[in-house]
Amino acid sequence: MKYRKILDTPFHSMINNSKIFFVLGVIIMSIYCSDLFSLTTFRNVKLRAGEDGLTRKVTWPFVCVTPTISQWLHGGELLFVTGLGLPVSDTYLIHLTAECIAKNLSGIIFLLHPEHIASIPEEVLRIANEKSFPLFEMPWNVKLVDATKEIIQLIQAEHNSRERTRFFLESALFSENCDIDSLLQFYDIALYDNYCIAIVQADETAFSKTTELCFRQMNSFIRHKRLGTDSSNILSCSYANQLILFITADQNFDDTRQEIEKAFRYMKALFPSHPIYLAFSSVKQEITEIKAAYKEVQLCLSYKDYHLLPPPECIIRYEQLGIYRILLELKKNNRIVDYCYKNIKVLIEYDEKHSANLLKTLKSYFINNNSLTKTAADLYIHKNTLSYRLSLIKSLLGSDFSNSLEQMELFISVLLYDT
């Protein structure tokens, strides 16, 4: 690990003309139910039901002292139930659990005692498992003041960590002029020999509840990965419909990346119908290349619909882009861009004038290796319609596509135009 000394440099002197584009909502300090097992007071706590809900957010601990809880809570709280002063019965505990689920609490911790709550009713366990609602059993001798204090401290520590991560990534990725080394030192970010940027992106324009659950699942994995190793570090920050990851690790970087892919596939299996993707930049060593890494991963995501991902694959690495990496460089040369534009100008003008899709048709035809069947299926049109379009394209271009070099030139022109 590269050692970096903390500087006394004021933060405002590190960044000039900073342009921050993050879309931020109300910040709610929270952890996840799965994080509770890292606490000292939870050493002897048992998870009795609702294992699939361990990614639920815990916003605050709350001790139940009234028969009902809805009017006192917002949702997201972790409820401690001792039974003291409550009308304890199987029926009551069933109703209380249902109320907590309806209020969207994070979970319930029962403190069992023969004179109060002797055991958790089987019906309560069944409901909790059905609703993926975590139920914990805590020893009676655990002092609630210690347990709640630990949870609050963890929530505050996680909030501080997220704020440092957010400010670091915002500044490093989006500020025009900033000293990356100073940012690492100021925010005490651990940097190993290798790093990359990864993005989990939901294919939607609005941030949905399902996307929030997906990001929550990934963040839960990331937190445990971060706590469980001294050879890698993963920082995450949500931005609109993206979860941005800064991944840094030692020589075993591929292992870390594979673990993230495994976690993503597990999350994807939980939400199979939700369109969500994972993309990686190339591996970098110099931290000054962090903006270039971010551009690489954005390029990966911009081409996720260009047949680079064979269904149902939803993971892409920058190294997989192949010719698109070259096209990105070619587009910087205006003479090449103008030349390619002239090759397909007649199709572009025809599409604009007649609201047609000749350019899209030609691109799909080349991508599908000149297969009429595959191209028609890709465009959701009949083969006869495709044949008519291709005949029109050939007529406009004055080519019958018999020359392979001519085809390649046209294909590159189309790809460059769409880049």
mmCIF file with all atom_site columns, C-alpha atoms in Angstrom, residues 226-382:
data_model
loop_
_atom_site.group_PDB
_atom_site.id
_atom_site.type_symbol
_atom_site.label_atom_id
_atom_site.label_alt_id
_atom_site.label_comp_id
_atom_site.label_asym_id
_atom_site.label_entity_id
_atom_site.label_seq_id
_atom_site.pdbx_PDB_ins_code
_atom_site.Cartn_x
_atom_site.Cartn_y
_atom_site.Cartn_z
_atom_site.occupancy
_atom_site.B_iso_or_equiv
_atom_site.pdbx_formal_charge
_atom_site.auth_seq_id
_atom_site.auth_comp_id
_atom_site.auth_asym_id
_atom_site.auth_atom_id
_atom_site.pdbx_PDB_model_num
ATOM 1   C CA . ARG A 1 226 ? -14.032 -3.069  2.838   1.00 0.00 ? 226 ARG A CA 1
ATOM 2   C CA . LEU A 1 227 ? -14.152 -4.276  6.437   1.00 0.00 ? 227 LEU A CA 1
ATOM 3   C CA . GLY A 1 228 ? -12.844 -7.742  5.687   1.00 0.00 ? 228 GLY A CA 1
ATOM 4   C CA . THR A 1 229 ? -9.544  -7.093  3.911   1.00 0.00 ? 229 THR A CA 1
ATOM 5   C CA . ASP A 1 230 ? -6.382  -5.058  4.173   1.00 0.00 ? 230 ASP A CA 1
ATOM 6   C CA . SER A 1 231 ? -5.351  -5.546  0.531   1.00 0.00 ? 231 SER A CA 1
ATOM 7   C CA . SER A 1 232 ? -8.148  -3.656  -1.224  1.00 0.00 ? 232 SER A CA 1
ATOM 8   C CA . ASN A 1 233 ? -10.473 -0.724  -0.788  1.00 0.00 ? 233 ASN A CA 1
ATOM 9   C CA . ILE A 1 234 ? -13.790 0.042   -2.500  1.00 0.00 ? 234 ILE A CA 1
ATOM 10  C CA . LEU A 1 235 ? -15.472 3.424   -2.329  1.00 0.00 ? 235 LEU A CA 1
ATOM 11  C CA . SER A 1 236 ? -19.000 3.966   -3.630  1.00 0.00 ? 236 SER A CA 1
ATOM 12  C CA . CYS A 1 237 ? -21.232 6.931   -4.294  1.00 0.00 ? 237 CYS A CA 1
ATOM 13  C CA . SER A 1 238 ? -24.669 7.197   -5.902  1.00 0.00 ? 238 SER A CA 1
ATOM 14  C CA . TYR A 1 239 ? -25.188 9.692   -8.712  1.00 0.00 ? 239 TYR A CA 1
ATOM 15  C CA . ALA A 1 240 ? -28.625 9.805   -10.375 1.00 0.00 ? 240 ALA A CA 1
ATOM 16  C CA . ASN A 1 241 ? -29.170 6.275   -11.762 1.00 0.00 ? 241 ASN A CA 1
ATOM 17  C CA . GLN A 1 242 ? -25.534 5.257   -11.279 1.00 0.00 ? 242 GLN A CA 1
ATOM 18  C CA . LEU A 1 243 ? -23.552 3.736   -8.437  1.00 0.00 ? 243 LEU A CA 1
ATOM 19  C CA . ILE A 1 244 ? -19.938 4.810   -8.980  1.00 0.00 ? 244 ILE A CA 1
ATOM 20  C CA . LEU A 1 245 ? -17.220 2.562   -7.535  1.00 0.00 ? 245 LEU A CA 1
ATOM 21  C CA . PHE A 1 246 ? -13.580 3.461   -6.971  1.00 0.00 ? 246 PHE A CA 1
ATOM 22  C CA . ILE A 1 247 ? -11.775 0.122   -6.646  1.00 0.00 ? 247 ILE A CA 1
ATOM 23  C CA . THR A 1 248 ? -8.157  -0.027  -5.522  1.00 0.00 ? 248 THR A CA 1
ATOM 24  C CA . ALA A 1 249 ? -6.248  -3.204  -4.709  1.00 0.00 ? 249 ALA A CA 1
ATOM 25  C CA . ASP A 1 250 ? -2.810  -4.780  -4.645  1.00 0.00 ? 250 ASP A CA 1
ATOM 26  C CA . GLN A 1 251 ? -1.484  -7.422  -7.038  1.00 0.00 ? 251 GLN A CA 1
ATOM 27  C CA . ASN A 1 252 ? -4.658  -9.497  -6.587  1.00 0.00 ? 252 ASN A CA 1
ATOM 28  C CA . PHE A 1 253 ? -6.766  -6.884  -8.377  1.00 0.00 ? 253 PHE A CA 1
ATOM 29  C CA . ASP A 1 254 ? -8.470  -9.437  -10.611 1.00 0.00 ? 254 ASP A CA 1
ATOM 30  C CA . ASP A 1 255 ? -9.743  -11.287 -7.530  1.00 0.00 ? 255 ASP A CA 1
ATOM 31  C CA . THR A 1 256 ? -11.359 -8.101  -6.229  1.00 0.00 ? 256 THR A CA 1
ATOM 32  C CA . ARG A 1 257 ? -12.946 -7.380  -9.600  1.00 0.00 ? 257 ARG A CA 1
ATOM 33  C CA . GLN A 1 258 ? -14.268 -10.933 -9.854  1.00 0.00 ? 258 GLN A CA 1
ATOM 34  C CA . GLU A 1 259 ? -15.811 -10.655 -6.385  1.00 0.00 ? 259 GLU A CA 1
ATOM 35  C CA . ILE A 1 260 ? -17.617 -7.493  -7.462  1.00 0.00 ? 260 ILE A CA 1
ATOM 36  C CA . GLU A 1 261 ? -18.880 -9.255  -10.585 1.00 0.00 ? 261 GLU A CA 1
ATOM 37  C CA . LYS A 1 262 ? -20.066 -12.167 -8.433  1.00 0.00 ? 262 LYS A CA 1
ATOM 38  C CA . ALA A 1 263 ? -21.914 -9.788  -6.105  1.00 0.00 ? 263 ALA A CA 1
ATOM 39  C CA . PHE A 1 264 ? -23.458 -8.029  -9.116  1.00 0.00 ? 264 PHE A CA 1
ATOM 40  C CA . ARG A 1 265 ? -24.683 -11.313 -10.603 1.00 0.00 ? 265 ARG A CA 1
ATOM 41  C CA . TYR A 1 266 ? -26.194 -12.264 -7.246  1.00 0.00 ? 266 TYR A CA 1
ATOM 42  C CA . MET A 1 267 ? -27.942 -8.902  -7.084  1.00 0.00 ? 267 MET A CA 1
ATOM 43  C CA . LYS A 1 268 ? -29.074 -9.303  -10.697 1.00 0.00 ? 268 LYS A CA 1
ATOM 44  C CA . ALA A 1 269 ? -30.559 -12.702 -9.842  1.00 0.00 ? 269 ALA A CA 1
ATOM 45  C CA . LEU A 1 270 ? -32.652 -11.043 -7.131  1.00 0.00 ? 270 LEU A CA 1
ATOM 46  C CA . PHE A 1 271 ? -34.061 -8.585  -9.680  1.00 0.00 ? 271 PHE A CA 1
ATOM 47  C CA . PRO A 1 272 ? -33.895 -10.508 -12.981 1.00 0.00 ? 272 PRO A CA 1
ATOM 48  C CA . SER A 1 273 ? -36.306 -8.284  -14.899 1.00 0.00 ? 273 SER A CA 1
ATOM 49  C CA . HIS A 1 274 ? -34.657 -4.997  -13.893 1.00 0.00 ? 274 HIS A CA 1
ATOM 50  C CA . PRO A 1 275 ? -32.342 -3.635  -16.636 1.00 0.00 ? 275 PRO A CA 1
ATOM 51  C CA . ILE A 1 276 ? -29.086 -2.907  -14.845 1.00 0.00 ? 276 ILE A CA 1
ATOM 52  C CA . TYR A 1 277 ? -25.459 -3.076  -15.994 1.00 0.00 ? 277 TYR A CA 1
ATOM 53  C CA . LEU A 1 278 ? -21.943 -3.167  -14.580 1.00 0.00 ? 278 LEU A CA 1
ATOM 54  C CA . ALA A 1 279 ? -18.977 -1.639  -16.425 1.00 0.00 ? 279 ALA A CA 1
ATOM 55  C CA . PHE A 1 280 ? -15.265 -1.431  -15.594 1.00 0.00 ? 280 PHE A CA 1
ATOM 56  C CA . SER A 1 281 ? -12.551 0.898   -16.827 1.00 0.00 ? 281 SER A CA 1
ATOM 57  C CA . SER A 1 282 ? -9.109  -0.480  -17.578 1.00 0.00 ? 282 SER A CA 1
ATOM 58  C CA . VAL A 1 283 ? -6.781  -0.948  -14.611 1.00 0.00 ? 283 VAL A CA 1
ATOM 59  C CA . LYS A 1 284 ? -4.679  2.117   -13.839 1.00 0.00 ? 284 LYS A CA 1
ATOM 60  C CA . GLN A 1 285 ? -1.607  2.715   -11.705 1.00 0.00 ? 285 GLN A CA 1
ATOM 61  C CA . GLU A 1 286 ? -1.263  6.517   -11.805 1.00 0.00 ? 286 GLU A CA 1
ATOM 62  C CA . ILE A 1 287 ? -3.976  8.335   -9.843  1.00 0.00 ? 287 ILE A CA 1
ATOM 63  C CA . THR A 1 288 ? -3.728  11.255  -12.303 1.00 0.00 ? 288 THR A CA 1
ATOM 64  C CA . GLU A 1 289 ? -5.526  9.012   -14.824 1.00 0.00 ? 289 GLU A CA 1
ATOM 65  C CA . ILE A 1 290 ? -8.702  8.814   -12.743 1.00 0.00 ? 290 ILE A CA 1
ATOM 66  C CA . LYS A 1 291 ? -10.675 11.102  -15.094 1.00 0.00 ? 291 LYS A CA 1
ATOM 67  C CA . ALA A 1 292 ? -9.575  9.011   -18.069 1.00 0.00 ? 292 ALA A CA 1
ATOM 68  C CA . ALA A 1 293 ? -10.759 5.898   -16.216 1.00 0.00 ? 293 ALA A CA 1
ATOM 69  C CA . TYR A 1 294 ? -14.149 7.519   -15.661 1.00 0.00 ? 294 TYR A CA 1
ATOM 70  C CA . LYS A 1 295 ? -14.434 8.355   -19.383 1.00 0.00 ? 295 LYS A CA 1
ATOM 71  C CA . GLU A 1 296 ? -13.577 4.771   -20.252 1.00 0.00 ? 296 GLU A CA 1
ATOM 72  C CA . VAL A 1 297 ? -16.336 3.308   -18.112 1.00 0.00 ? 297 VAL A CA 1
ATOM 73  C CA . GLN A 1 298 ? -18.845 5.822   -19.451 1.00 0.00 ? 298 GLN A CA 1
ATOM 74  C CA . LEU A 1 299 ? -17.881 4.728   -22.954 1.00 0.00 ? 299 LEU A CA 1
ATOM 75  C CA . CYS A 1 300 ? -18.569 1.119   -21.952 1.00 0.00 ? 300 CYS A CA 1
ATOM 76  C CA . LEU A 1 301 ? -22.050 2.057   -20.824 1.00 0.00 ? 301 LEU A CA 1
ATOM 77  C CA . SER A 1 302 ? -22.784 4.103   -23.934 1.00 0.00 ? 302 SER A CA 1
ATOM 78  C CA . TYR A 1 303 ? -22.158 1.005   -26.065 1.00 0.00 ? 303 TYR A CA 1
ATOM 79  C CA . LYS A 1 304 ? -24.041 -1.527  -23.977 1.00 0.00 ? 304 LYS A CA 1
ATOM 80  C CA . ASP A 1 305 ? -26.776 -1.576  -26.632 1.00 0.00 ? 305 ASP A CA 1
ATOM 81  C CA . TYR A 1 306 ? -24.393 -2.073  -29.552 1.00 0.00 ? 306 TYR A CA 1
ATOM 82  C CA . HIS A 1 307 ? -24.303 -5.871  -29.386 1.00 0.00 ? 307 HIS A CA 1
ATOM 83  C CA . LEU A 1 308 ? -21.167 -5.848  -27.277 1.00 0.00 ? 308 LEU A CA 1
ATOM 84  C CA . LEU A 1 309 ? -22.959 -7.762  -24.544 1.00 0.00 ? 309 LEU A CA 1
ATOM 85  C CA . PRO A 1 310 ? -24.295 -11.141 -25.625 1.00 0.00 ? 310 PRO A CA 1
ATOM 86  C CA . PRO A 1 311 ? -27.638 -11.712 -23.855 1.00 0.00 ? 311 PRO A CA 1
ATOM 87  C CA . PRO A 1 312 ? -28.154 -12.069 -20.976 1.00 0.00 ? 312 PRO A CA 1
ATOM 88  C CA . GLU A 1 313 ? -24.721 -10.680 -20.039 1.00 0.00 ? 313 GLU A CA 1
ATOM 89  C CA . CYS A 1 314 ? -24.804 -7.315  -18.276 1.00 0.00 ? 314 CYS A CA 1
ATOM 90  C CA . ILE A 1 315 ? -21.118 -6.843  -17.450 1.00 0.00 ? 315 ILE A CA 1
ATOM 91  C CA . ILE A 1 316 ? -18.577 -5.174  -19.716 1.00 0.00 ? 316 ILE A CA 1
ATOM 92  C CA . ARG A 1 317 ? -14.944 -4.212  -19.328 1.00 0.00 ? 317 ARG A CA 1
ATOM 93  C CA . TYR A 1 318 ? -13.213 -1.473  -21.273 1.00 0.00 ? 318 TYR A CA 1
ATOM 94  C CA . GLU A 1 319 ? -10.836 -4.052  -22.736 1.00 0.00 ? 319 GLU A CA 1
ATOM 95  C CA . GLN A 1 320 ? -13.825 -5.648  -24.488 1.00 0.00 ? 320 GLN A CA 1
ATOM 96  C CA . LEU A 1 321 ? -14.639 -2.571  -26.544 1.00 0.00 ? 321 LEU A CA 1
ATOM 97  C CA . GLY A 1 322 ? -12.196 -3.518  -29.272 1.00 0.00 ? 322 GLY A CA 1
ATOM 98  C CA . ILE A 1 323 ? -12.573 -1.244  -32.297 1.00 0.00 ? 323 ILE A CA 1
ATOM 99  C CA . TYR A 1 324 ? -14.653 1.258   -30.337 1.00 0.00 ? 324 TYR A CA 1
ATOM 100 C CA . ARG A 1 325 ? -11.514 2.243   -28.441 1.00 0.00 ? 325 ARG A CA 1
ATOM 101 C CA . ILE A 1 326 ? -9.920  3.113   -31.780 1.00 0.00 ? 326 ILE A CA 1
ATOM 102 C CA . LEU A 1 327 ? -13.014 4.975   -32.925 1.00 0.00 ? 327 LEU A CA 1
ATOM 103 C CA . LEU A 1 328 ? -12.800 7.162   -29.860 1.00 0.00 ? 328 LEU A CA 1
ATOM 104 C CA . GLU A 1 329 ? -9.329  8.265   -30.944 1.00 0.00 ? 329 GLU A CA 1
ATOM 105 C CA . LEU A 1 330 ? -10.344 8.603   -34.587 1.00 0.00 ? 330 LEU A CA 1
ATOM 106 C CA . LYS A 1 331 ? -13.142 10.976  -33.672 1.00 0.00 ? 331 LYS A CA 1
ATOM 107 C CA . LYS A 1 332 ? -10.562 13.475  -32.421 1.00 0.00 ? 332 LYS A CA 1
ATOM 108 C CA . ASN A 1 333 ? -9.361  13.854  -36.030 1.00 0.00 ? 333 ASN A CA 1
ATOM 109 C CA . ASN A 1 334 ? -11.759 16.170  -37.866 1.00 0.00 ? 334 ASN A CA 1
ATOM 110 C CA . ARG A 1 335 ? -10.472 15.149  -41.316 1.00 0.00 ? 335 ARG A CA 1
ATOM 111 C CA . ILE A 1 336 ? -11.314 11.496  -40.626 1.00 0.00 ? 336 ILE A CA 1
ATOM 112 C CA . VAL A 1 337 ? -14.715 12.414  -39.229 1.00 0.00 ? 337 VAL A CA 1
ATOM 113 C CA . ASP A 1 338 ? -15.529 14.529  -42.290 1.00 0.00 ? 338 ASP A CA 1
ATOM 114 C CA . TYR A 1 339 ? -14.396 11.750  -44.642 1.00 0.00 ? 339 TYR A CA 1
ATOM 115 C CA . CYS A 1 340 ? -16.571 9.145   -42.899 1.00 0.00 ? 340 CYS A CA 1
ATOM 116 C CA . TYR A 1 341 ? -19.537 11.509  -42.816 1.00 0.00 ? 341 TYR A CA 1
ATOM 117 C CA . LYS A 1 342 ? -19.362 11.989  -46.574 1.00 0.00 ? 342 LYS A CA 1
ATOM 118 C CA . ASN A 1 343 ? -19.472 8.199   -47.066 1.00 0.00 ? 343 ASN A CA 1
ATOM 119 C CA . ILE A 1 344 ? -22.903 7.949   -45.445 1.00 0.00 ? 344 ILE A CA 1
ATOM 120 C CA . LYS A 1 345 ? -24.203 11.506  -45.898 1.00 0.00 ? 345 LYS A CA 1
ATOM 121 C CA . VAL A 1 346 ? -26.814 10.399  -48.436 1.00 0.00 ? 346 VAL A CA 1
ATOM 122 C CA . LEU A 1 347 ? -28.344 7.948   -45.914 1.00 0.00 ? 347 LEU A CA 1
ATOM 123 C CA . ILE A 1 348 ? -28.359 10.530  -43.106 1.00 0.00 ? 348 ILE A CA 1
ATOM 124 C CA . GLU A 1 349 ? -30.134 13.063  -45.324 1.00 0.00 ? 349 GLU A CA 1
ATOM 125 C CA . TYR A 1 350 ? -32.643 10.475  -46.548 1.00 0.00 ? 350 TYR A CA 1
ATOM 126 C CA . ASP A 1 351 ? -33.459 9.458   -42.960 1.00 0.00 ? 351 ASP A CA 1
ATOM 127 C CA . GLU A 1 352 ? -33.963 13.084  -41.928 1.00 0.00 ? 352 GLU A CA 1
ATOM 128 C CA . LYS A 1 353 ? -36.172 13.859  -44.921 1.00 0.00 ? 353 LYS A CA 1
ATOM 129 C CA . HIS A 1 354 ? -38.324 10.713  -44.820 1.00 0.00 ? 354 HIS A CA 1
ATOM 130 C CA . SER A 1 355 ? -38.137 9.808   -41.094 1.00 0.00 ? 355 SER A CA 1
ATOM 131 C CA . ALA A 1 356 ? -36.595 6.521   -42.166 1.00 0.00 ? 356 ALA A CA 1
ATOM 132 C CA . ASN A 1 357 ? -34.113 4.181   -40.462 1.00 0.00 ? 357 ASN A CA 1
ATOM 133 C CA . LEU A 1 358 ? -31.693 3.354   -43.255 1.00 0.00 ? 358 LEU A CA 1
ATOM 134 C CA . LEU A 1 359 ? -28.552 4.132   -41.237 1.00 0.00 ? 359 LEU A CA 1
ATOM 135 C CA . LYS A 1 360 ? -29.756 2.020   -38.322 1.00 0.00 ? 360 LYS A CA 1
ATOM 136 C CA . THR A 1 361 ? -30.658 -0.769  -40.745 1.00 0.00 ? 361 THR A CA 1
ATOM 137 C CA . LEU A 1 362 ? -27.221 -0.711  -42.358 1.00 0.00 ? 362 LEU A CA 1
ATOM 138 C CA . LYS A 1 363 ? -25.498 -0.746  -38.996 1.00 0.00 ? 363 LYS A CA 1
ATOM 139 C CA . SER A 1 364 ? -27.525 -3.725  -37.776 1.00 0.00 ? 364 SER A CA 1
ATOM 140 C CA . TYR A 1 365 ? -26.900 -5.535  -41.062 1.00 0.00 ? 365 TYR A CA 1
ATOM 141 C CA . PHE A 1 366 ? -23.134 -5.198  -40.676 1.00 0.00 ? 366 PHE A CA 1
ATOM 142 C CA . ILE A 1 367 ? -23.178 -6.066  -36.963 1.00 0.00 ? 367 ILE A CA 1
ATOM 143 C CA . ASN A 1 368 ? -25.118 -9.228  -37.722 1.00 0.00 ? 368 ASN A CA 1
ATOM 144 C CA . ASN A 1 369 ? -22.596 -10.324 -40.354 1.00 0.00 ? 369 ASN A CA 1
ATOM 145 C CA . ASN A 1 370 ? -24.895 -9.591  -43.302 1.00 0.00 ? 370 ASN A CA 1
ATOM 146 C CA . SER A 1 371 ? -27.473 -12.086 -42.042 1.00 0.00 ? 371 SER A CA 1
ATOM 147 C CA . LEU A 1 372 ? -30.978 -11.187 -43.198 1.00 0.00 ? 372 LEU A CA 1
ATOM 148 C CA . THR A 1 373 ? -32.613 -13.384 -40.559 1.00 0.00 ? 373 THR A CA 1
ATOM 149 C CA . LYS A 1 374 ? -30.655 -11.987 -37.606 1.00 0.00 ? 374 LYS A CA 1
ATOM 150 C CA . THR A 1 375 ? -30.926 -8.397  -38.824 1.00 0.00 ? 375 THR A CA 1
ATOM 151 C CA . ALA A 1 376 ? -34.692 -8.630  -39.319 1.00 0.00 ? 376 ALA A CA 1
ATOM 152 C CA . ALA A 1 377 ? -35.070 -10.107 -35.830 1.00 0.00 ? 377 ALA A CA 1
ATOM 153 C CA . ASP A 1 378 ? -32.852 -7.409  -34.352 1.00 0.00 ? 378 ASP A CA 1
ATOM 154 C CA . LEU A 1 379 ? -34.895 -4.627  -35.991 1.00 0.00 ? 379 LEU A CA 1
ATOM 155 C CA . TYR A 1 380 ? -38.246 -6.354  -35.367 1.00 0.00 ? 380 TYR A CA 1
ATOM 156 C CA . ILE A 1 381 ? -39.186 -6.139  -39.037 1.00 0.00 ? 381 ILE A CA 1
ATOM 157 C CA . HIS A 1 382 ? -40.128 -8.669  -41.729 1.00 0.00 ? 382 HIS A CA 1
#
